[in-house]
Short mmCIF file of C-alpha atoms in Angstrom, two decimals:
data_model
loop_
_atom_site.label_atom_id
_atom_site.label_comp_id
_atom_site.label_asym_id
_atom_site.label_seq_id
_atom_site.Cartn_x
_atom_site.Cartn_y
_atom_site.Cartn_z
CA UNK R 696 34.10 -54.88 -0.70
CA UNK R 697 34.99 -54.99 3.70
CA UNK R 698 32.04 -53.75 5.67
CA UNK R 699 32.96 -51.97 8.44
CA UNK R 700 36.44 -51.16 7.43
CA UNK R 701 37.51 -47.78 6.92
CA UNK R 702 37.68 -48.14 3.01
CA UNK R 703 34.22 -48.92 2.79
CA UNK R 704 31.95 -47.31 -0.08
CA UNK R 705 30.24 -45.82 2.77
CA UNK R 706 33.12 -43.40 3.73
CA UNK R 707 35.54 -43.28 6.72
CA UNK R 708 33.37 -44.81 9.25
CA UNK R 709 31.61 -48.02 10.43
CA UNK R 710 28.98 -48.99 7.82
CA UNK R 711 25.87 -49.20 9.30
CA UNK R 712 23.42 -52.17 8.80
CA UNK R 713 20.47 -50.60 7.41
CA UNK R 714 22.81 -48.39 5.23
CA UNK R 715 24.14 -52.15 3.87
CA UNK R 716 20.89 -53.22 3.68
CA UNK R 717 20.04 -49.88 1.02
CA UNK R 718 22.88 -50.31 -0.60
CA UNK R 719 21.58 -54.33 -1.62
CA UNK R 720 18.68 -52.33 -2.88
CA UNK R 721 20.39 -49.68 -4.50
CA UNK R 722 22.43 -52.70 -6.48
CA UNK R 723 19.48 -54.35 -7.71
CA UNK R 724 17.99 -51.58 -9.32
CA UNK R 725 16.13 -53.12 -12.67
CA UNK R 726 17.23 -52.09 -15.73
CA UNK R 727 15.22 -49.14 -17.92
CA UNK R 728 13.69 -47.53 -14.26
CA UNK R 729 13.86 -43.72 -14.54
CA UNK R 730 12.47 -41.42 -12.46
CA UNK R 731 12.08 -37.61 -12.33
CA UNK R 732 15.01 -36.13 -10.39
CA UNK R 733 12.88 -32.79 -9.02
CA UNK R 734 9.63 -34.67 -8.29
CA UNK R 735 11.39 -37.32 -6.38
CA UNK R 736 13.61 -33.95 -4.49
CA UNK R 737 9.97 -31.95 -3.80
CA UNK R 738 9.04 -35.60 -2.53
CA UNK R 739 11.83 -35.36 -0.22
CA UNK R 740 11.23 -31.86 0.98
CA UNK R 741 7.51 -32.63 1.94
CA UNK R 742 8.86 -35.96 4.15
CA UNK R 743 11.97 -33.93 4.91
CA UNK R 744 10.43 -34.89 9.50
CA UNK R 745 9.30 -38.52 8.50
CA UNK R 746 13.11 -38.67 6.85
CA UNK R 747 15.04 -36.70 9.49
CA UNK R 748 16.48 -34.04 7.05
CA UNK R 749 16.82 -30.58 7.66
CA UNK R 750 16.37 -27.59 5.27
CA UNK R 751 20.06 -27.00 5.15
CA UNK R 752 20.25 -30.98 4.45
CA UNK R 753 17.90 -30.44 1.08
CA UNK R 754 19.72 -27.30 0.05
CA UNK R 755 23.00 -29.58 -0.43
CA UNK R 756 21.03 -32.00 -1.70
CA UNK R 757 18.63 -29.64 -4.39
CA UNK R 758 23.10 -28.58 -5.42
CA UNK R 759 23.93 -32.53 -5.52
CA UNK R 760 20.66 -32.49 -8.55
CA UNK R 761 21.98 -29.25 -10.33
CA UNK R 762 25.76 -31.72 -11.28
CA UNK R 763 23.46 -34.31 -12.54
CA UNK R 764 23.49 -33.11 -16.12
CA UNK R 765 20.10 -35.46 -17.13
CA UNK R 766 16.51 -34.23 -16.36
CA UNK R 767 15.56 -38.04 -15.54
CA UNK R 768 17.20 -40.40 -13.14
CA UNK R 769 17.64 -43.46 -14.69
CA UNK R 770 19.59 -47.08 -13.88
CA UNK R 771 20.73 -46.72 -17.30
CA UNK R 772 24.15 -44.02 -16.67
CA UNK R 773 26.29 -42.87 -13.87
CA UNK R 774 24.40 -41.53 -11.02
CA UNK R 775 27.69 -40.45 -8.96
CA UNK R 776 28.18 -37.28 -9.27
CA UNK R 777 31.88 -35.75 -7.76
CA UNK R 778 31.60 -31.87 -7.20
CA UNK R 779 34.42 -30.07 -5.19
CA UNK R 780 33.34 -29.02 -1.45
CA UNK R 781 33.57 -25.81 -2.61
CA UNK R 782 31.30 -26.03 -6.02
CA UNK R 783 28.59 -27.35 -3.27
CA UNK R 784 29.26 -24.81 -0.88
CA UNK R 785 28.40 -22.06 -4.31
CA UNK R 786 25.50 -23.79 -5.24
CA UNK R 787 24.37 -24.44 -1.51
CA UNK R 788 24.08 -20.63 -0.94
CA UNK R 789 27.42 -20.47 0.38
CA UNK R 790 26.73 -22.39 3.58
CA UNK R 791 30.37 -23.45 5.63
CA UNK R 792 32.42 -26.41 4.82
CA UNK R 793 31.44 -27.80 9.11
CA UNK R 794 27.48 -27.25 8.35
CA UNK R 795 28.27 -28.93 4.23
CA UNK R 796 29.58 -32.31 5.78
CA UNK R 797 26.65 -33.13 8.51
CA UNK R 798 24.06 -31.72 5.79
CA UNK R 799 26.40 -34.83 3.64
CA UNK R 800 26.19 -37.08 6.56
CA UNK R 801 22.63 -36.22 7.08
CA UNK R 802 21.52 -37.18 3.37
CA UNK R 803 23.63 -40.64 3.99
CA UNK R 804 22.05 -41.64 7.05
CA UNK R 805 18.50 -40.31 5.46
CA UNK R 806 19.13 -43.05 2.78
CA UNK R 807 18.77 -40.13 -0.42
CA UNK R 808 22.66 -40.07 -1.00
CA UNK R 809 25.39 -43.20 -0.83
CA UNK R 810 29.20 -42.13 -0.60
CA UNK R 811 31.19 -43.56 -3.26
CA UNK R 812 34.69 -42.64 -2.70
CA UNK R 813 37.97 -43.25 -4.38
CA UNK R 814 41.16 -45.36 -2.62
CA UNK R 815 42.23 -41.75 -1.62
CA UNK R 816 39.29 -40.36 -0.69
CA UNK R 817 38.53 -37.71 -3.58
CA UNK R 818 35.85 -36.92 -6.01
CA UNK R 819 36.76 -37.38 -9.24
CA UNK R 820 36.02 -39.56 -12.34
CA UNK R 821 37.87 -41.97 -14.71
CA UNK R 822 37.12 -41.38 -18.84
CA UNK R 823 37.65 -43.51 -22.19
CA UNK R 824 39.39 -41.75 -24.88
CA UNK R 825 35.51 -40.52 -25.71
CA UNK R 826 35.26 -38.47 -23.17
CA UNK R 827 32.38 -40.91 -21.62
CA UNK R 828 33.05 -41.64 -18.21
CA UNK R 829 34.19 -44.89 -17.22
CA UNK R 830 33.90 -44.73 -13.29
CA UNK R 831 33.11 -42.02 -11.41
CA UNK R 832 33.89 -40.84 -7.67
CA UNK R 833 32.07 -38.79 -5.14
CA UNK R 834 28.36 -39.71 -4.28
CA UNK R 835 25.84 -41.91 -5.86
CA UNK R 836 22.14 -40.33 -6.36
CA UNK R 837 21.11 -44.02 -7.07
CA UNK R 838 18.97 -43.89 -3.64
CA UNK R 839 16.53 -41.31 -4.75
CA UNK R 840 15.83 -43.23 -7.62
CA UNK R 841 15.17 -46.62 -6.11
CA UNK R 842 13.21 -45.02 -3.53
CA UNK R 843 11.15 -42.95 -5.50
CA UNK R 844 7.53 -44.38 -5.10
CA UNK R 845 8.58 -44.48 -1.46
CA UNK R 846 9.02 -41.11 -1.33
CA UNK R 847 5.48 -40.43 -3.49
CA UNK R 848 3.66 -42.55 -0.23
CA UNK R 849 5.71 -40.55 2.48
CA UNK R 850 4.90 -37.55 0.74
CA UNK R 851 1.39 -38.31 0.19
CA UNK R 852 0.75 -39.16 4.04
CA UNK R 853 2.55 -36.39 5.15
CA UNK R 854 0.30 -34.03 3.02
CA UNK R 855 -2.87 -36.20 4.17
CA UNK R 856 -1.55 -36.36 7.69
CA UNK R 857 -1.16 -32.00 7.24
CA UNK R 858 -5.09 -31.93 5.95
CA UNK R 859 -6.54 -33.44 8.47
CA UNK R 860 -4.64 -31.17 11.16
CA UNK R 861 -5.53 -27.57 9.40
CA UNK R 862 -9.11 -29.11 9.06
CA UNK R 863 -9.29 -29.87 12.94
CA UNK R 864 -7.33 -26.81 14.09
CA UNK R 865 -9.95 -25.04 11.48
CA UNK R 866 -12.71 -26.53 13.17
CA UNK R 867 -11.04 -26.20 16.71
CA UNK R 868 -11.00 -22.30 16.18
CA UNK R 869 -14.60 -22.04 15.45
CA UNK R 870 -15.76 -24.13 18.00
CA UNK R 871 -13.54 -21.87 20.24
CA UNK R 872 -15.23 -18.91 19.03
CA UNK R 873 -18.77 -19.49 19.47
CA UNK R 874 -18.07 -21.06 23.21
CA UNK R 875 -16.43 -18.01 23.59
CA UNK R 876 -19.72 -15.75 22.35
CA UNK R 877 -22.11 -17.55 23.77
CA UNK R 878 -20.69 -17.81 27.63
CA UNK R 879 -20.26 -13.54 27.29
CA UNK R 880 -23.49 -13.27 25.80
CA UNK R 881 -25.02 -15.50 28.97
CA UNK R 882 -22.86 -13.49 31.22
CA UNK R 883 -23.87 -9.80 29.41
CA UNK R 884 -27.46 -10.67 29.47
CA UNK R 885 -27.81 -12.00 32.82
CA UNK R 886 -28.81 -15.45 32.21
CA UNK R 887 -29.18 -17.57 34.77
CA UNK R 888 -25.77 -20.33 35.25
CA UNK R 889 -22.80 -20.61 36.90
CA UNK R 890 -20.74 -18.98 34.03
CA UNK R 891 -17.51 -18.42 35.80
CA UNK R 892 -17.48 -22.06 35.87
CA UNK R 893 -18.29 -22.68 32.47
CA UNK R 894 -15.58 -20.26 31.80
CA UNK R 895 -12.98 -21.78 34.24
CA UNK R 896 -14.38 -24.89 32.12
CA UNK R 897 -13.16 -23.37 28.24
CA UNK R 898 -9.78 -21.83 29.74
CA UNK R 899 -8.87 -25.26 31.05
CA UNK R 900 -9.88 -26.37 27.74
CA UNK R 901 -7.62 -23.82 25.76
CA UNK R 902 -4.89 -24.19 28.14
CA UNK R 903 -4.87 -27.59 27.40
CA UNK R 904 -2.77 -26.88 24.08
CA UNK R 905 0.74 -26.97 23.37
CA UNK R 906 2.98 -24.44 20.97
CA UNK R 907 2.82 -27.23 18.25
CA UNK R 908 0.43 -29.39 19.24
CA UNK R 909 0.14 -33.17 17.29
CA UNK R 910 -3.39 -34.24 15.71
CA UNK R 911 -4.40 -36.15 18.16
CA UNK R 912 -4.63 -33.81 20.63
CA UNK R 913 -6.17 -31.12 18.97
CA UNK R 914 -8.94 -33.29 18.08
CA UNK R 915 -9.70 -34.69 21.58
CA UNK R 916 -9.28 -30.83 23.19
CA UNK R 917 -12.21 -30.27 19.84
CA UNK R 918 -14.29 -33.38 21.19
CA UNK R 919 -14.03 -31.68 24.68
CA UNK R 920 -15.04 -28.56 23.03
CA UNK R 921 -17.53 -29.05 21.40
CA UNK R 922 -19.73 -31.08 24.45
CA UNK R 923 -19.08 -27.79 25.92
CA UNK R 924 -20.93 -25.87 23.76
CA UNK R 925 -23.58 -28.21 23.64
CA UNK R 926 -23.80 -27.80 27.51
CA UNK R 927 -23.88 -24.06 26.86
CA UNK R 928 -26.53 -24.65 24.40
CA UNK R 929 -28.65 -26.41 26.49
CA UNK R 930 -28.69 -23.88 29.49
CA UNK R 931 -29.29 -21.52 27.53
CA UNK R 932 -32.04 -23.48 25.53
CA UNK R 933 -33.33 -24.51 28.77
CA UNK R 934 -33.45 -20.63 30.59
CA UNK R 935 -35.52 -19.04 27.24
CA UNK R 936 -38.24 -22.12 27.96
CA UNK R 937 -39.08 -20.91 31.10
CA UNK R 938 -39.08 -17.70 30.03
CA UNK R 939 -41.52 -18.23 27.30
CA UNK R 940 -43.67 -20.35 29.56
CA UNK R 941 -44.02 -17.83 31.91
CA UNK R 942 -44.70 -15.30 29.04
CA UNK R 943 -47.39 -18.31 28.02
CA UNK R 944 -49.33 -18.10 31.44
CA UNK R 945 -49.35 -14.24 31.31
CA UNK R 946 -50.97 -14.02 28.13
CA UNK R 947 -53.33 -17.65 29.05
CA UNK R 948 -54.01 -15.44 32.11
CA UNK R 949 -54.95 -12.26 30.58
CA UNK R 950 -57.23 -14.37 27.82
CA UNK R 951 -59.27 -15.49 30.97
CA UNK R 952 -59.58 -12.36 32.61
CA UNK R 953 -60.80 -10.56 28.73
CA UNK R 954 -63.22 -13.65 28.11
CA UNK R 955 -65.22 -12.68 31.43
CA UNK R 956 -66.36 -9.22 30.13
CA UNK R 957 -69.25 -8.98 27.82
CA UNK R 958 -69.19 -8.47 24.87
CA UNK R 959 -71.85 -8.45 21.74
CA UNK R 960 -69.67 -10.11 19.32
CA UNK R 961 -69.52 -13.53 21.15
CA UNK R 962 -72.97 -13.81 21.75
CA UNK R 963 -73.76 -13.89 18.24
CA UNK R 964 -74.66 -17.17 17.17
CA UNK R 965 -72.66 -16.83 13.95
CA UNK R 966 -68.72 -16.63 15.73
CA UNK R 967 -66.33 -18.90 15.03
CA UNK R 968 -65.81 -19.29 18.77
CA UNK R 969 -69.86 -20.86 18.49
CA UNK R 970 -69.08 -22.93 15.66
CA UNK R 971 -65.81 -25.06 17.92
CA UNK R 972 -62.94 -23.09 16.43
CA UNK R 973 -59.94 -22.92 18.82
CA UNK R 974 -59.04 -19.81 20.05
CA UNK R 975 -56.28 -17.85 18.15
CA UNK R 976 -54.12 -17.63 21.34
CA UNK R 977 -54.43 -21.73 21.39
CA UNK R 978 -52.97 -21.79 17.69
CA UNK R 979 -50.00 -19.09 18.22
CA UNK R 980 -48.87 -21.00 21.48
CA UNK R 981 -48.42 -24.01 19.43
CA UNK R 982 -46.47 -23.06 16.52
CA UNK R 983 -44.50 -20.78 18.67
CA UNK R 984 -41.05 -22.01 19.26
CA UNK R 985 -38.20 -21.26 21.35
CA UNK R 986 -35.78 -18.13 20.10
CA UNK R 987 -32.84 -19.84 19.60
CA UNK R 988 -30.32 -17.35 21.40
CA UNK R 989 -30.18 -14.39 23.94
CA UNK R 990 -31.06 -10.68 22.62
CA UNK R 991 -27.55 -9.82 22.84
CA UNK R 992 -26.27 -12.98 20.49
CA UNK R 993 -28.70 -12.11 18.06
CA UNK R 994 -27.94 -8.19 17.82
CA UNK R 995 -24.31 -9.38 17.44
CA UNK R 996 -24.88 -11.33 14.54
CA UNK R 997 -27.67 -8.75 13.22
CA UNK R 998 -26.30 -5.39 14.13
CA UNK R 999 -27.57 -3.76 10.97
CA UNK R 1000 -31.17 -4.35 12.16
CA UNK R 1001 -30.38 -1.82 15.51
CA UNK R 1002 -30.45 1.49 13.03
CA UNK R 1003 -34.31 0.35 12.63
CA UNK R 1004 -35.01 0.03 16.15
CA UNK R 1005 -36.53 3.39 18.30
CA UNK R 1006 -34.27 5.69 18.39
CA UNK R 1007 -31.73 3.46 16.41
CA UNK R 1008 -31.47 1.62 19.69
CA UNK R 1009 -32.48 -1.70 20.61
CA UNK R 1010 -32.64 -2.57 24.30
CA UNK R 1011 -35.92 -5.69 24.34
CA UNK R 1012 -37.43 -8.45 21.96
CA UNK R 1013 -40.15 -5.52 21.99
CA UNK R 1014 -37.68 -2.95 20.20
CA UNK R 1015 -36.52 -5.48 17.92
CA UNK R 1016 -40.02 -6.55 16.89
CA UNK R 1017 -40.77 -2.79 16.11
CA UNK R 1018 -37.90 -2.69 14.16
CA UNK R 1019 -38.58 -5.98 11.91
CA UNK R 1020 -42.19 -4.29 10.86
CA UNK R 1021 -39.85 -1.30 9.52
CA UNK R 1022 -37.53 -3.68 7.60
CA UNK R 1023 -40.05 -5.86 6.55
CA UNK R 1024 -41.34 -3.23 4.84
CA UNK R 1025 -38.16 -1.58 3.33
CA UNK R 1026 -37.41 -4.84 1.65
CA UNK R 1027 -40.34 -5.82 -0.13
CA UNK R 1028 -42.00 -8.36 2.11
CA UNK R 1029 -45.53 -8.87 2.36
CA UNK R 1030 -48.22 -8.37 5.06
CA UNK R 1031 -49.13 -11.28 4.98
CA UNK R 1032 -45.60 -12.99 4.74
CA UNK R 1033 -44.89 -11.42 7.93
CA UNK R 1034 -47.81 -12.90 9.22
CA UNK R 1035 -47.41 -15.87 8.30
CA UNK R 1036 -43.97 -16.15 9.84
CA UNK R 1037 -45.09 -14.68 13.36
CA UNK R 1038 -48.24 -17.28 13.27
CA UNK R 1039 -45.28 -20.52 12.67
CA UNK R 1040 -42.34 -19.36 14.25
CA UNK R 1041 -43.35 -16.31 16.80
CA UNK R 1042 -42.82 -13.09 17.07
CA UNK R 1043 -39.67 -13.02 18.41
CA UNK R 1044 -38.50 -15.87 15.81
CA UNK R 1045 -39.93 -14.16 12.92
CA UNK R 1046 -38.25 -10.66 14.11
CA UNK R 1047 -35.02 -12.56 14.25
CA UNK R 1048 -35.18 -14.42 10.72
CA UNK R 1049 -36.22 -10.55 9.41
CA UNK R 1050 -32.70 -9.43 10.76
CA UNK R 1051 -31.37 -12.14 9.46
CA UNK R 1052 -32.44 -11.51 6.08
CA UNK R 1053 -31.56 -7.86 5.98
CA UNK R 1054 -27.97 -9.20 6.77
CA UNK R 1055 -27.94 -10.74 3.53
CA UNK R 1056 -29.86 -8.77 1.56
CA UNK R 1057 -27.21 -8.62 -1.11
CA UNK R 1058 -27.32 -12.20 -1.88
CA UNK R 1059 -31.16 -12.89 -1.83
CA UNK R 1060 -33.53 -12.45 -4.59
CA UNK R 1061 -36.70 -12.52 -3.05
CA UNK R 1062 -36.63 -11.43 0.66
CA UNK R 1063 -40.60 -11.94 0.93
CA UNK R 1064 -39.78 -16.06 -0.96
CA UNK R 1065 -37.40 -16.69 0.84
CA UNK R 1066 -39.54 -15.87 4.45
CA UNK R 1067 -42.25 -17.79 2.95
CA UNK R 1068 -39.74 -20.85 2.10
CA UNK R 1069 -38.38 -20.61 6.01
CA UNK R 1070 -41.61 -20.32 7.36
CA UNK R 1071 -43.44 -23.47 5.34
CA UNK R 1072 -39.70 -25.56 6.54
CA UNK R 1073 -40.12 -23.92 10.33
CA UNK R 1074 -43.98 -25.34 9.88
CA UNK R 1075 -42.85 -29.00 8.90
CA UNK R 1076 -40.28 -28.90 11.42
CA UNK R 1077 -37.55 -28.98 9.10
CA UNK R 1078 -35.72 -25.17 10.42
CA UNK R 1079 -33.82 -23.43 13.25
CA UNK R 1080 -32.25 -20.09 13.01
CA UNK R 1081 -29.72 -20.90 15.13
CA UNK R 1082 -27.30 -22.20 13.06
CA UNK R 1083 -28.53 -19.23 10.84
CA UNK R 1084 -27.59 -16.97 13.79
CA UNK R 1085 -24.33 -18.63 14.40
CA UNK R 1086 -23.02 -18.24 10.64
CA UNK R 1087 -23.67 -14.93 10.91
CA UNK R 1088 -22.00 -14.25 13.88
CA UNK R 1089 -19.05 -16.29 12.84
CA UNK R 1090 -19.03 -13.82 9.79
CA UNK R 1091 -19.81 -10.30 11.52
CA UNK R 1092 -16.42 -11.58 14.21
CA UNK R 1093 -13.96 -12.29 11.18
CA UNK R 1094 -15.39 -8.50 9.68
CA UNK R 1095 -14.88 -7.10 12.58
CA UNK R 1096 -11.58 -7.77 13.15
CA UNK R 1097 -10.26 -7.66 9.93
CA UNK R 1098 -11.49 -3.66 9.69
CA UNK R 1099 -9.86 -3.32 13.56
#
């Protein structure tokens, strides 16, 4: 073998050192090694980007494998196939001669096949008197047998990368929808804050996505998008807290005014207040929690409850609570269960819980038992309406797009 001359086994061009190394590894194949040729081919297809091989070249490789009569590649037999260009072109779905030559060269460079040329460059085989092949000239499939395990590891690595990329894209899509819906709802509700600046930040993050982004870019944008979502939720919670405090102050003022009026019941020695019981409004204010999202977000997540509002419309939290009373009765929730929910969650949150239960009524066996379970969890501080509302918001948003 004359490395670098035109008569090398690598074809009519100088051999590359990488190809020489691969040929030496191929020549040292241990006896008895076997591999399923189609499994190795599938692994090569999975790892085609890492190998630098195009689809046309893989089609040619598939054609070459069909000329090898056995299913398993084995070092015990000759791994050289010797089809003509015309035969290869037919089994490669009729590709042109020029494309065929480029594909063969690509497979050689990728280390999937080796050239085993005859002195005159033709492909043929010498056979003995019994018809068995003694020596063949053409393309050797020995590299696929030698690299079977390596190709399997490459394929697994590519599959894992694809899985991580898919998960990152899915998470980014969901996060984008959450931020988009929160910003839109805040603007529609007239929430305080510089929402145009928040919108600009959102558009800037989306604009960083390229047509074919890599996983690191997607994960970087996902992290920033999650931070933006947390910031938006914090802004809404601050405003809701402010509104809730204002409402509580109003309730306290009204209670002080009412407590100054004369009442024969308050003068009775057996009254609860005279025995030291806490006023009812104080218990409610301690148990009441903040509304998770603006009313517009709740109605987008739970559109069915709108039909039960006054006149088939819900324009305020009072309308939502009125509709919740109707739905509560329809779902078979007892008055005591709903009263407990109001006392532990707050009237608004209890109404939102009823709206969420209505949306998932087909998946809940006992609406009353479900509400009592939510109430107990809320009393222990283990329940928040936010995840429930956001899950319904995503579900109804996707259903709306499918119907459109």
